[in-house]
Amino acid sequence: MTYFSDKVAVVTGAGSGIGRALTVQLAGQGCHVAISDINEDNLAETVALIPQSDRVTAKTNTLDVSDRKQFSKYALEVIEEFGRVDVVINNAGISGRDVTMDEFDYADYERVLNVNLWGVIHGSHEFLPHLIANPGSHLVNVSSIFGLVAPPMAGAYCASKFAVRGYTEALRTELRDRGVHVTCVHPGVIATNIAVAAGLDEETVNAFSTKGLTPEKAARVILKGVQKGKARVLVTGGAYLLDFLQRLMPGGYRSLMLPIIGIKSNKLK
Ligand SMILES: NC(=O)c1ccc[n+]([C@@H]2O[C@H](COP(=O)([O-])OP(=O)(O)OC[C@H]3O[C@@H](n4cnc5c(N)ncnc54)[C@H](O)[C@@H]3O)[C@@H](O)[C@H]2O)c1
């Protein structure tokens, strides 16, 4: 028996990266999983990686987290099938374009905010009554280290991830005495498909794959934090370092941050 045995966990964006690793590890610990992704083929690949066991049920759905009606219908289906939910992990997310904000258009903001912020709000809001009805349950929202520090060329992404953090911390404050543990996750660089999916340049894609922590290690850190009911889970040493810098110099961390995240100031001219 492990902490997650026989629990029911919802994971969005389970077709790749961190969501896939979370799914495989949860199911490996005997947790029933309701997994979804906008990409049906990738989700099928995740299902094939779930350890075969008749102890574990896996419900799979194609779901666009930014679509409120779809999410609402999906949440009802999950409750109908499992009767309850113990862990909701709002993980699905995308990166924005790697340009300064004068080059952004409104469509850039809408695309990123619709998935990263509205996806998290939909997933939290739709499952909230079911989490409150099940004391000891967990709500886990994935922000980013860029929900704690704001680098250049990530304006829409930062807006979405700082908002996820504010929303999640507000939920934690409200739900503290109502039996729901709320965790906000702030990963540093993780070697997933996020940069490829956003069509970022080769240098950035390579940096993710060579310098990033594996999604499996990230998932282990996240699940340990969830199990402990932590308010905040930082993933990677870089995330701890950047968090420390912004606490030390909330208004002046820029010059120390840029070399850590590998942005040369000439890229900003
Ligand atoms: N990889 C990193 O370095 C990193 C760092 C900080 C935070 N994060 C966050 O971690 C989370 C997981 O990202 P990842 O790195 O595993 O990326 P990934 O690209 O490997 O996986 C993201 C998954 O979300 C899915 N997705 C995208 N749009 C969707 C939508 N509208 N509806 C449903 N699913 C959708 C994708 O199809 C994909 O399977 C994201 O919220 C991301 O912002 C990642």
mmCIF file of C-alpha atoms and ligand atoms in Angstrom:
data_model
loop_
_atom_site.group_PDB
_atom_site.id
_atom_site.type_symbol
_atom_site.label_atom_id
_atom_site.label_comp_id
_atom_site.label_asym_id
_atom_site.label_seq_id
_atom_site.Cartn_x
_atom_site.Cartn_y
_atom_site.Cartn_z
ATOM 1 C CA MET A 1 0.000 0.000 0.000
ATOM 2 C CA THR A 2 1.194 3.513 -0.798
ATOM 3 C CA TYR A 3 -0.365 6.900 -0.088
ATOM 4 C CA PHE A 4 -2.017 6.946 -3.521
ATOM 5 C CA SER A 5 -3.272 3.310 -3.557
ATOM 6 C CA ASP A 6 -6.971 3.099 -4.442
ATOM 7 C CA LYS A 7 -7.276 6.863 -4.718
ATOM 8 C CA VAL A 8 -8.742 8.519 -7.839
ATOM 9 C CA ALA A 9 -6.516 11.095 -9.557
ATOM 10 C CA VAL A 10 -7.366 13.445 -12.414
ATOM 11 C CA VAL A 11 -4.394 14.581 -14.537
ATOM 12 C CA THR A 12 -4.718 17.024 -17.446
ATOM 13 C CA GLY A 13 -2.089 17.269 -20.180
ATOM 14 C CA ALA A 14 -1.237 13.611 -19.541
ATOM 15 C CA GLY A 15 -0.096 12.937 -23.108
ATOM 16 C CA SER A 16 3.468 14.155 -22.622
ATOM 17 C CA GLY A 17 6.181 15.274 -20.216
ATOM 18 C CA ILE A 18 5.319 15.884 -16.579
ATOM 19 C CA GLY A 19 1.656 14.818 -16.959
ATOM 20 C CA ARG A 20 2.673 11.499 -18.501
ATOM 21 C CA ALA A 21 5.259 10.817 -15.767
ATOM 22 C CA LEU A 22 2.728 11.711 -13.040
ATOM 23 C CA THR A 23 0.198 9.327 -14.603
ATOM 24 C CA VAL A 24 2.624 6.401 -14.847
ATOM 25 C CA GLN A 25 3.838 6.881 -11.259
ATOM 26 C CA LEU A 26 0.347 7.309 -9.809
ATOM 27 C CA ALA A 27 -0.943 4.200 -11.585
ATOM 28 C CA GLY A 28 2.224 2.350 -10.538
ATOM 29 C CA GLN A 29 1.260 3.129 -6.934
ATOM 30 C CA GLY A 30 -2.198 1.621 -7.432
ATOM 31 C CA CYS A 31 -4.035 4.905 -8.055
ATOM 32 C CA HIS A 32 -6.984 4.989 -10.474
ATOM 33 C CA VAL A 33 -6.396 7.671 -13.076
ATOM 34 C CA ALA A 34 -8.693 9.890 -15.119
ATOM 35 C CA ILE A 35 -6.325 11.274 -17.704
ATOM 36 C CA SER A 36 -6.896 13.687 -20.545
ATOM 37 C CA ASP A 37 -5.041 15.597 -23.218
ATOM 38 C CA ILE A 38 -5.869 17.618 -26.310
ATOM 39 C CA ASN A 39 -3.652 15.230 -28.291
ATOM 40 C CA GLU A 40 -5.365 11.845 -28.611
ATOM 41 C CA ASP A 41 -2.340 9.955 -30.045
ATOM 42 C CA ASN A 42 0.004 11.107 -27.280
ATOM 43 C CA LEU A 43 -2.572 10.149 -24.680
ATOM 44 C CA ALA A 44 -2.740 6.640 -26.179
ATOM 45 C CA GLU A 45 1.059 6.406 -25.815
ATOM 46 C CA THR A 46 0.742 7.310 -22.130
ATOM 47 C CA VAL A 47 -1.906 4.617 -21.634
ATOM 48 C CA ALA A 48 0.485 2.047 -23.137
ATOM 49 C CA LEU A 49 3.051 2.999 -20.465
ATOM 50 C CA ILE A 50 0.705 2.440 -17.517
ATOM 51 C CA PRO A 51 1.773 -0.695 -15.640
ATOM 52 C CA GLN A 52 -0.746 -3.447 -16.417
ATOM 53 C CA SER A 53 -2.793 -4.286 -13.360
ATOM 54 C CA ASP A 54 -6.383 -5.231 -12.729
ATOM 55 C CA ARG A 55 -6.204 -3.129 -9.542
ATOM 56 C CA VAL A 56 -6.106 0.115 -11.514
ATOM 57 C CA THR A 57 -8.726 1.723 -13.748
ATOM 58 C CA ALA A 58 -7.649 4.280 -16.347
ATOM 59 C CA LYS A 59 -10.257 6.569 -17.888
ATOM 60 C CA THR A 60 -8.964 8.442 -20.916
ATOM 61 C CA ASN A 61 -10.533 11.428 -22.654
ATOM 62 C CA THR A 62 -9.550 13.883 -25.323
ATOM 63 C CA LEU A 63 -10.061 17.247 -23.631
ATOM 64 C CA ASP A 64 -9.175 20.836 -24.411
ATOM 65 C CA VAL A 65 -8.805 22.380 -20.953
ATOM 66 C CA SER A 66 -9.517 25.851 -22.307
ATOM 67 C CA ASP A 67 -13.035 24.782 -23.362
ATOM 68 C CA ARG A 68 -15.373 25.414 -20.414
ATOM 69 C CA LYS A 69 -18.293 23.331 -21.707
ATOM 70 C CA GLN A 70 -16.057 20.345 -22.483
ATOM 71 C CA PHE A 71 -14.441 20.542 -19.054
ATOM 72 C CA SER A 72 -17.769 20.777 -17.278
ATOM 73 C CA LYS A 73 -19.082 17.680 -19.062
ATOM 74 C CA TYR A 74 -15.813 15.848 -18.436
ATOM 75 C CA ALA A 75 -15.848 16.517 -14.672
ATOM 76 C CA LEU A 76 -19.375 15.098 -14.404
ATOM 77 C CA GLU A 77 -18.295 11.990 -16.342
ATOM 78 C CA VAL A 78 -15.346 11.428 -13.996
ATOM 79 C CA ILE A 79 -17.567 11.648 -10.916
ATOM 80 C CA GLU A 80 -20.164 9.389 -12.532
ATOM 81 C CA GLU A 81 -17.539 6.748 -13.282
ATOM 82 C CA PHE A 82 -15.515 6.815 -10.037
ATOM 83 C CA GLY A 83 -18.014 8.259 -7.542
ATOM 84 C CA ARG A 84 -15.418 10.631 -6.115
ATOM 85 C CA VAL A 85 -12.108 12.337 -6.807
ATOM 86 C CA ASP A 86 -9.140 12.399 -4.396
ATOM 87 C CA VAL A 87 -6.476 14.285 -6.380
ATOM 88 C CA VAL A 88 -6.894 16.807 -9.193
ATOM 89 C CA ILE A 89 -3.704 17.845 -10.998
ATOM 90 C CA ASN A 90 -4.191 20.742 -13.408
ATOM 91 C CA ASN A 91 -1.009 20.235 -15.383
ATOM 92 C CA ALA A 92 -1.782 20.993 -19.058
ATOM 93 C CA GLY A 93 0.150 24.003 -20.294
ATOM 94 C CA ILE A 94 1.911 25.607 -23.240
ATOM 95 C CA SER A 95 4.779 28.007 -23.750
ATOM 96 C CA GLY A 96 4.309 31.318 -25.527
ATOM 97 C CA ARG A 97 6.450 32.708 -28.334
ATOM 98 C CA ASP A 98 10.048 33.552 -27.400
ATOM 99 C CA VAL A 99 9.851 37.268 -28.309
ATOM 100 C CA THR A 100 9.684 40.581 -26.466
ATOM 101 C CA MET A 101 6.234 41.942 -25.714
ATOM 102 C CA ASP A 102 6.322 44.679 -28.356
ATOM 103 C CA GLU A 103 6.242 41.791 -30.859
ATOM 104 C CA PHE A 104 3.276 40.039 -29.215
ATOM 105 C CA ASP A 105 -0.230 40.386 -30.534
ATOM 106 C CA TYR A 106 -3.460 39.795 -28.616
ATOM 107 C CA ALA A 107 -3.753 36.292 -30.088
ATOM 108 C CA ASP A 108 -0.468 35.347 -28.336
ATOM 109 C CA TYR A 109 -1.864 36.421 -24.974
ATOM 110 C CA GLU A 110 -5.220 34.734 -25.557
ATOM 111 C CA ARG A 111 -3.720 31.400 -26.618
ATOM 112 C CA VAL A 112 -1.439 31.154 -23.579
ATOM 113 C CA LEU A 113 -3.892 32.529 -21.013
ATOM 114 C CA ASN A 114 -6.739 30.344 -22.297
ATOM 115 C CA VAL A 115 -4.766 27.147 -21.718
ATOM 116 C CA ASN A 116 -2.492 28.004 -18.793
ATOM 117 C CA LEU A 117 -4.839 30.123 -16.699
ATOM 118 C CA TRP A 118 -8.386 29.277 -17.804
ATOM 119 C CA GLY A 119 -7.481 25.581 -18.041
ATOM 120 C CA VAL A 120 -6.431 25.661 -14.378
ATOM 121 C CA ILE A 121 -9.501 27.671 -13.340
ATOM 122 C CA HIS A 122 -11.835 25.284 -15.183
ATOM 123 C CA GLY A 123 -10.172 22.222 -13.642
ATOM 124 C CA SER A 124 -10.269 23.708 -10.139
ATOM 125 C CA HIS A 125 -13.784 25.130 -10.350
ATOM 126 C CA GLU A 126 -15.458 22.081 -11.896
ATOM 127 C CA PHE A 127 -13.978 19.667 -9.344
ATOM 128 C CA LEU A 128 -14.176 21.972 -6.301
ATOM 129 C CA PRO A 129 -17.534 20.735 -4.918
ATOM 130 C CA HIS A 130 -16.348 17.137 -5.263
ATOM 131 C CA LEU A 131 -13.029 17.890 -3.544
ATOM 132 C CA ILE A 132 -14.804 19.694 -0.681
ATOM 133 C CA ALA A 133 -17.184 16.728 -0.341
ATOM 134 C CA ASN A 134 -14.169 14.442 0.115
ATOM 135 C CA PRO A 135 -12.057 15.679 3.074
ATOM 136 C CA GLY A 136 -8.365 14.858 2.727
ATOM 137 C CA SER A 137 -8.478 15.451 -1.034
ATOM 138 C CA HIS A 138 -5.830 17.361 -2.991
ATOM 139 C CA LEU A 139 -5.934 20.121 -5.586
ATOM 140 C CA VAL A 140 -2.616 20.584 -7.401
ATOM 141 C CA ASN A 141 -2.066 23.394 -9.890
ATOM 142 C CA VAL A 142 1.065 23.556 -12.018
ATOM 143 C CA SER A 143 2.539 27.052 -12.278
ATOM 144 C CA SER A 144 6.249 27.520 -13.059
ATOM 145 C CA ILE A 145 9.379 29.140 -11.693
ATOM 146 C CA PHE A 146 8.151 31.878 -14.064
ATOM 147 C CA GLY A 147 5.236 32.279 -11.668
ATOM 148 C CA LEU A 148 7.825 33.491 -9.124
ATOM 149 C CA VAL A 149 10.327 35.417 -11.263
ATOM 150 C CA ALA A 150 9.669 37.185 -14.558
ATOM 151 C CA PRO A 151 12.278 36.714 -17.286
ATOM 152 C CA PRO A 152 12.204 38.640 -20.554
ATOM 153 C CA MET A 153 10.584 37.111 -23.656
ATOM 154 C CA ALA A 154 7.963 35.214 -21.708
ATOM 155 C CA GLY A 155 5.375 37.931 -21.077
ATOM 156 C CA ALA A 156 2.195 35.952 -21.726
ATOM 157 C CA TYR A 157 3.563 32.846 -20.025
ATOM 158 C CA CYS A 158 4.541 34.855 -16.915
ATOM 159 C CA ALA A 159 1.134 36.552 -16.824
ATOM 160 C CA SER A 160 -0.514 33.114 -16.874
ATOM 161 C CA LYS A 161 1.790 31.444 -14.347
ATOM 162 C CA PHE A 162 1.831 34.341 -11.825
ATOM 163 C CA ALA A 163 -1.972 34.275 -12.070
ATOM 164 C CA VAL A 164 -2.074 30.516 -11.467
ATOM 165 C CA ARG A 165 -0.001 31.076 -8.349
ATOM 166 C CA GLY A 166 -2.270 33.865 -7.043
ATOM 167 C CA TYR A 167 -5.411 31.871 -7.781
ATOM 168 C CA THR A 168 -3.994 28.730 -6.170
ATOM 169 C CA GLU A 169 -2.744 30.517 -3.056
ATOM 170 C CA ALA A 170 -6.182 32.134 -2.663
ATOM 171 C CA LEU A 171 -7.798 28.700 -2.935
ATOM 172 C CA ARG A 172 -5.419 27.350 -0.323
ATOM 173 C CA THR A 173 -6.344 30.144 2.068
ATOM 174 C CA GLU A 174 -10.053 29.495 1.596
ATOM 175 C CA LEU A 175 -9.878 25.708 1.700
ATOM 176 C CA ARG A 176 -7.492 25.352 4.634
ATOM 177 C CA ASP A 177 -10.234 24.497 7.116
ATOM 178 C CA ARG A 178 -12.438 22.658 4.620
ATOM 179 C CA GLY A 179 -10.349 19.519 4.236
ATOM 180 C CA VAL A 180 -8.799 20.194 0.819
ATOM 181 C CA HIS A 181 -4.997 20.359 0.546
ATOM 182 C CA VAL A 182 -3.955 22.840 -2.127
ATOM 183 C CA THR A 183 -0.511 22.737 -3.730
ATOM 184 C CA CYS A 184 1.072 25.085 -6.263
ATOM 185 C CA VAL A 185 3.927 23.546 -8.280
ATOM 186 C CA HIS A 186 6.804 25.654 -9.624
ATOM 187 C CA PRO A 187 9.054 23.593 -11.901
ATOM 188 C CA GLY A 188 12.374 24.902 -13.209
ATOM 189 C CA VAL A 189 13.652 23.499 -16.505
ATOM 190 C CA ILE A 190 12.270 20.021 -17.198
ATOM 191 C CA ALA A 191 13.252 18.030 -20.301
ATOM 192 C CA THR A 192 9.820 17.747 -21.927
ATOM 193 C CA ASN A 193 8.290 18.616 -25.306
ATOM 194 C CA ILE A 194 7.110 22.061 -24.218
ATOM 195 C CA ALA A 195 9.720 24.005 -26.223
ATOM 196 C CA VAL A 196 9.262 21.833 -29.339
ATOM 197 C CA ALA A 197 5.473 22.130 -29.124
ATOM 198 C CA ALA A 198 5.784 25.941 -29.028
ATOM 199 C CA GLY A 199 8.119 25.966 -32.039
ATOM 200 C CA LEU A 200 10.940 27.630 -30.087
ATOM 201 C CA ASP A 201 14.417 27.905 -31.665
ATOM 202 C CA GLU A 202 16.898 25.028 -31.754
ATOM 203 C CA GLU A 203 19.142 26.493 -29.037
ATOM 204 C CA THR A 204 16.217 26.688 -26.600
ATOM 205 C CA VAL A 205 14.961 23.206 -27.517
ATOM 206 C CA ASN A 206 18.464 21.796 -26.947
ATOM 207 C CA ALA A 207 18.804 23.631 -23.629
ATOM 208 C CA PHE A 208 15.584 21.968 -22.398
ATOM 209 C CA SER A 209 16.699 18.496 -23.424
ATOM 210 C CA THR A 210 20.305 18.752 -22.188
ATOM 211 C CA LYS A 211 19.918 20.867 -19.026
ATOM 212 C CA GLY A 212 16.439 19.860 -17.908
ATOM 213 C CA LEU A 213 15.555 17.488 -15.106
ATOM 214 C CA THR A 214 13.795 14.363 -16.375
ATOM 215 C CA PRO A 215 9.991 14.465 -16.130
ATOM 216 C CA GLU A 216 10.153 11.253 -14.089
ATOM 217 C CA LYS A 217 12.288 12.947 -11.417
ATOM 218 C CA ALA A 218 10.021 16.003 -11.514
ATOM 219 C CA ALA A 219 6.941 13.807 -11.022
ATOM 220 C CA ARG A 220 8.544 12.101 -8.005
ATOM 221 C CA VAL A 221 9.247 15.491 -6.366
ATOM 222 C CA ILE A 222 5.705 16.682 -7.100
ATOM 223 C CA LEU A 223 3.986 13.558 -5.731
ATOM 224 C CA LYS A 224 6.116 13.658 -2.574
ATOM 225 C CA GLY A 225 5.063 17.289 -2.036
ATOM 226 C CA VAL A 226 1.403 16.469 -2.675
ATOM 227 C CA GLN A 227 1.526 13.571 -0.227
ATOM 228 C CA LYS A 228 2.897 15.960 2.431
ATOM 229 C CA GLY A 229 0.170 18.510 1.638
ATOM 230 C CA LYS A 230 2.785 21.179 0.860
ATOM 231 C CA ALA A 231 1.579 24.642 -0.139
ATOM 232 C CA ARG A 232 4.365 25.076 -2.656
ATOM 233 C CA VAL A 233 6.542 22.567 -4.477
ATOM 234 C CA LEU A 234 9.684 23.840 -6.195
ATOM 235 C CA VAL A 235 11.226 21.434 -8.697
ATOM 236 C CA THR A 236 14.963 21.713 -9.613
ATOM 237 C CA GLY A 237 17.909 23.400 -7.919
ATOM 238 C CA GLY A 238 17.604 26.322 -10.364
ATOM 239 C CA ALA A 239 14.057 26.958 -9.172
ATOM 240 C CA TYR A 240 15.256 27.130 -5.540
ATOM 241 C CA LEU A 241 18.061 29.518 -6.526
ATOM 242 C CA LEU A 242 15.777 31.883 -8.462
ATOM 243 C CA ASP A 243 13.186 31.819 -5.677
ATOM 244 C CA PHE A 244 15.922 32.725 -3.185
ATOM 245 C CA LEU A 245 17.104 35.634 -5.377
ATOM 246 C CA GLN A 246 13.653 37.135 -5.746
ATOM 247 C CA ARG A 247 13.080 36.948 -1.987
ATOM 248 C CA LEU A 248 16.450 38.608 -1.365
ATOM 249 C CA MET A 249 16.009 41.316 -4.016
ATOM 250 C CA PRO A 250 12.357 41.470 -5.067
ATOM 251 C CA GLY A 251 12.939 44.592 -7.153
ATOM 252 C CA GLY A 252 16.448 43.876 -8.376
ATOM 253 C CA TYR A 253 16.914 40.208 -9.196
ATOM 254 C CA ARG A 254 17.060 40.841 -12.984
ATOM 255 C CA SER A 255 20.841 41.055 -13.469
ATOM 256 C CA LEU A 256 21.517 37.926 -11.422
ATOM 257 C CA MET A 257 18.592 36.042 -13.001
ATOM 258 C CA LEU A 258 19.589 36.490 -16.664
ATOM 259 C CA PRO A 259 22.824 34.434 -16.565
ATOM 260 C CA ILE A 260 21.083 31.720 -14.513
ATOM 261 C CA ILE A 261 18.323 31.270 -17.075
ATOM 262 C CA GLY A 262 20.835 31.620 -19.916
ATOM 263 C CA ILE A 263 19.504 34.768 -21.608
ATOM 264 C CA LYS A 264 22.183 37.062 -23.008
ATOM 265 C CA SER A 265 21.203 40.723 -22.781
ATOM 266 C CA ASN A 266 22.056 41.180 -26.511
ATOM 267 C CA LYS A 267 19.023 38.994 -27.266
ATOM 268 C CA LEU A 268 16.890 41.778 -25.797
ATOM 269 C CA LYS A 269 18.051 44.593 -28.071
HETATM 270 N N1 LIG B 1 9.050 21.774 -19.055
HETATM 271 C C1 LIG B 1 9.364 22.771 -18.267
HETATM 272 O O1 LIG B 1 10.535 23.182 -18.200
HETATM 273 C C2 LIG B 1 8.310 23.438 -17.410
HETATM 274 C C3 LIG B 1 8.748 24.411 -16.508
HETATM 275 C C4 LIG B 1 7.809 25.051 -15.707
HETATM 276 C C5 LIG B 1 6.475 24.701 -15.795
HETATM 277 N N2 LIG B 1 6.078 23.748 -16.686
HETATM 278 C C6 LIG B 1 4.654 23.452 -16.756
HETATM 279 O O2 LIG B 1 4.445 22.060 -16.604
HETATM 280 C C7 LIG B 1 3.221 21.706 -17.244
HETATM 281 C C8 LIG B 1 3.444 20.483 -18.107
HETATM 282 O O3 LIG B 1 4.276 20.848 -19.191
HETATM 283 P P1 LIG B 1 5.377 19.876 -19.838
HETATM 284 O O4 LIG B 1 6.676 20.528 -19.638
HETATM 285 O O5 LIG B 1 5.174 18.491 -19.391
HETATM 286 O O6 LIG B 1 5.018 20.082 -21.383
HETATM 287 P P2 LIG B 1 4.610 19.041 -22.536
HETATM 288 O O7 LIG B 1 4.458 19.879 -23.768
HETATM 289 O O8 LIG B 1 5.561 17.912 -22.586
HETATM 290 O O9 LIG B 1 3.198 18.521 -22.036
HETATM 291 C C9 LIG B 1 2.073 19.358 -21.982
HETATM 292 C C10 LIG B 1 0.834 18.566 -22.368
HETATM 293 O O10 LIG B 1 -0.297 19.448 -22.310
HETATM 294 C C11 LIG B 1 -1.098 19.187 -23.458
HETATM 295 N N3 LIG B 1 -1.918 20.344 -23.805
HETATM 296 C C12 LIG B 1 -1.539 21.492 -24.435
HETATM 297 N N4 LIG B 1 -2.609 22.281 -24.628
HETATM 298 C C13 LIG B 1 -3.672 21.639 -24.103
HETATM 299 C C14 LIG B 1 -5.058 21.943 -23.990
HETATM 300 N N5 LIG B 1 -5.561 23.089 -24.490
HETATM 301 N N6 LIG B 1 -5.861 21.046 -23.388
HETATM 302 C C15 LIG B 1 -5.373 19.883 -22.910
HETATM 303 N N7 LIG B 1 -4.085 19.519 -22.996
HETATM 304 C C16 LIG B 1 -3.244 20.397 -23.581
HETATM 305 C C17 LIG B 1 -0.118 18.854 -24.564
HETATM 306 O O11 LIG B 1 -0.753 18.148 -25.636
HETATM 307 C C18 LIG B 1 0.915 18.037 -23.818
HETATM 308 O O12 LIG B 1 0.604 16.666 -23.846
HETATM 309 C C19 LIG B 1 2.753 22.947 -18.004
HETATM 310 O O13 LIG B 1 1.765 23.618 -17.266
HETATM 311 C C20 LIG B 1 4.008 23.787 -18.087
HETATM 312 O O14 LIG B 1 3.743 25.163 -18.220
HETATM 313 C C21 LIG B 1 6.975 23.114 -17.488
#
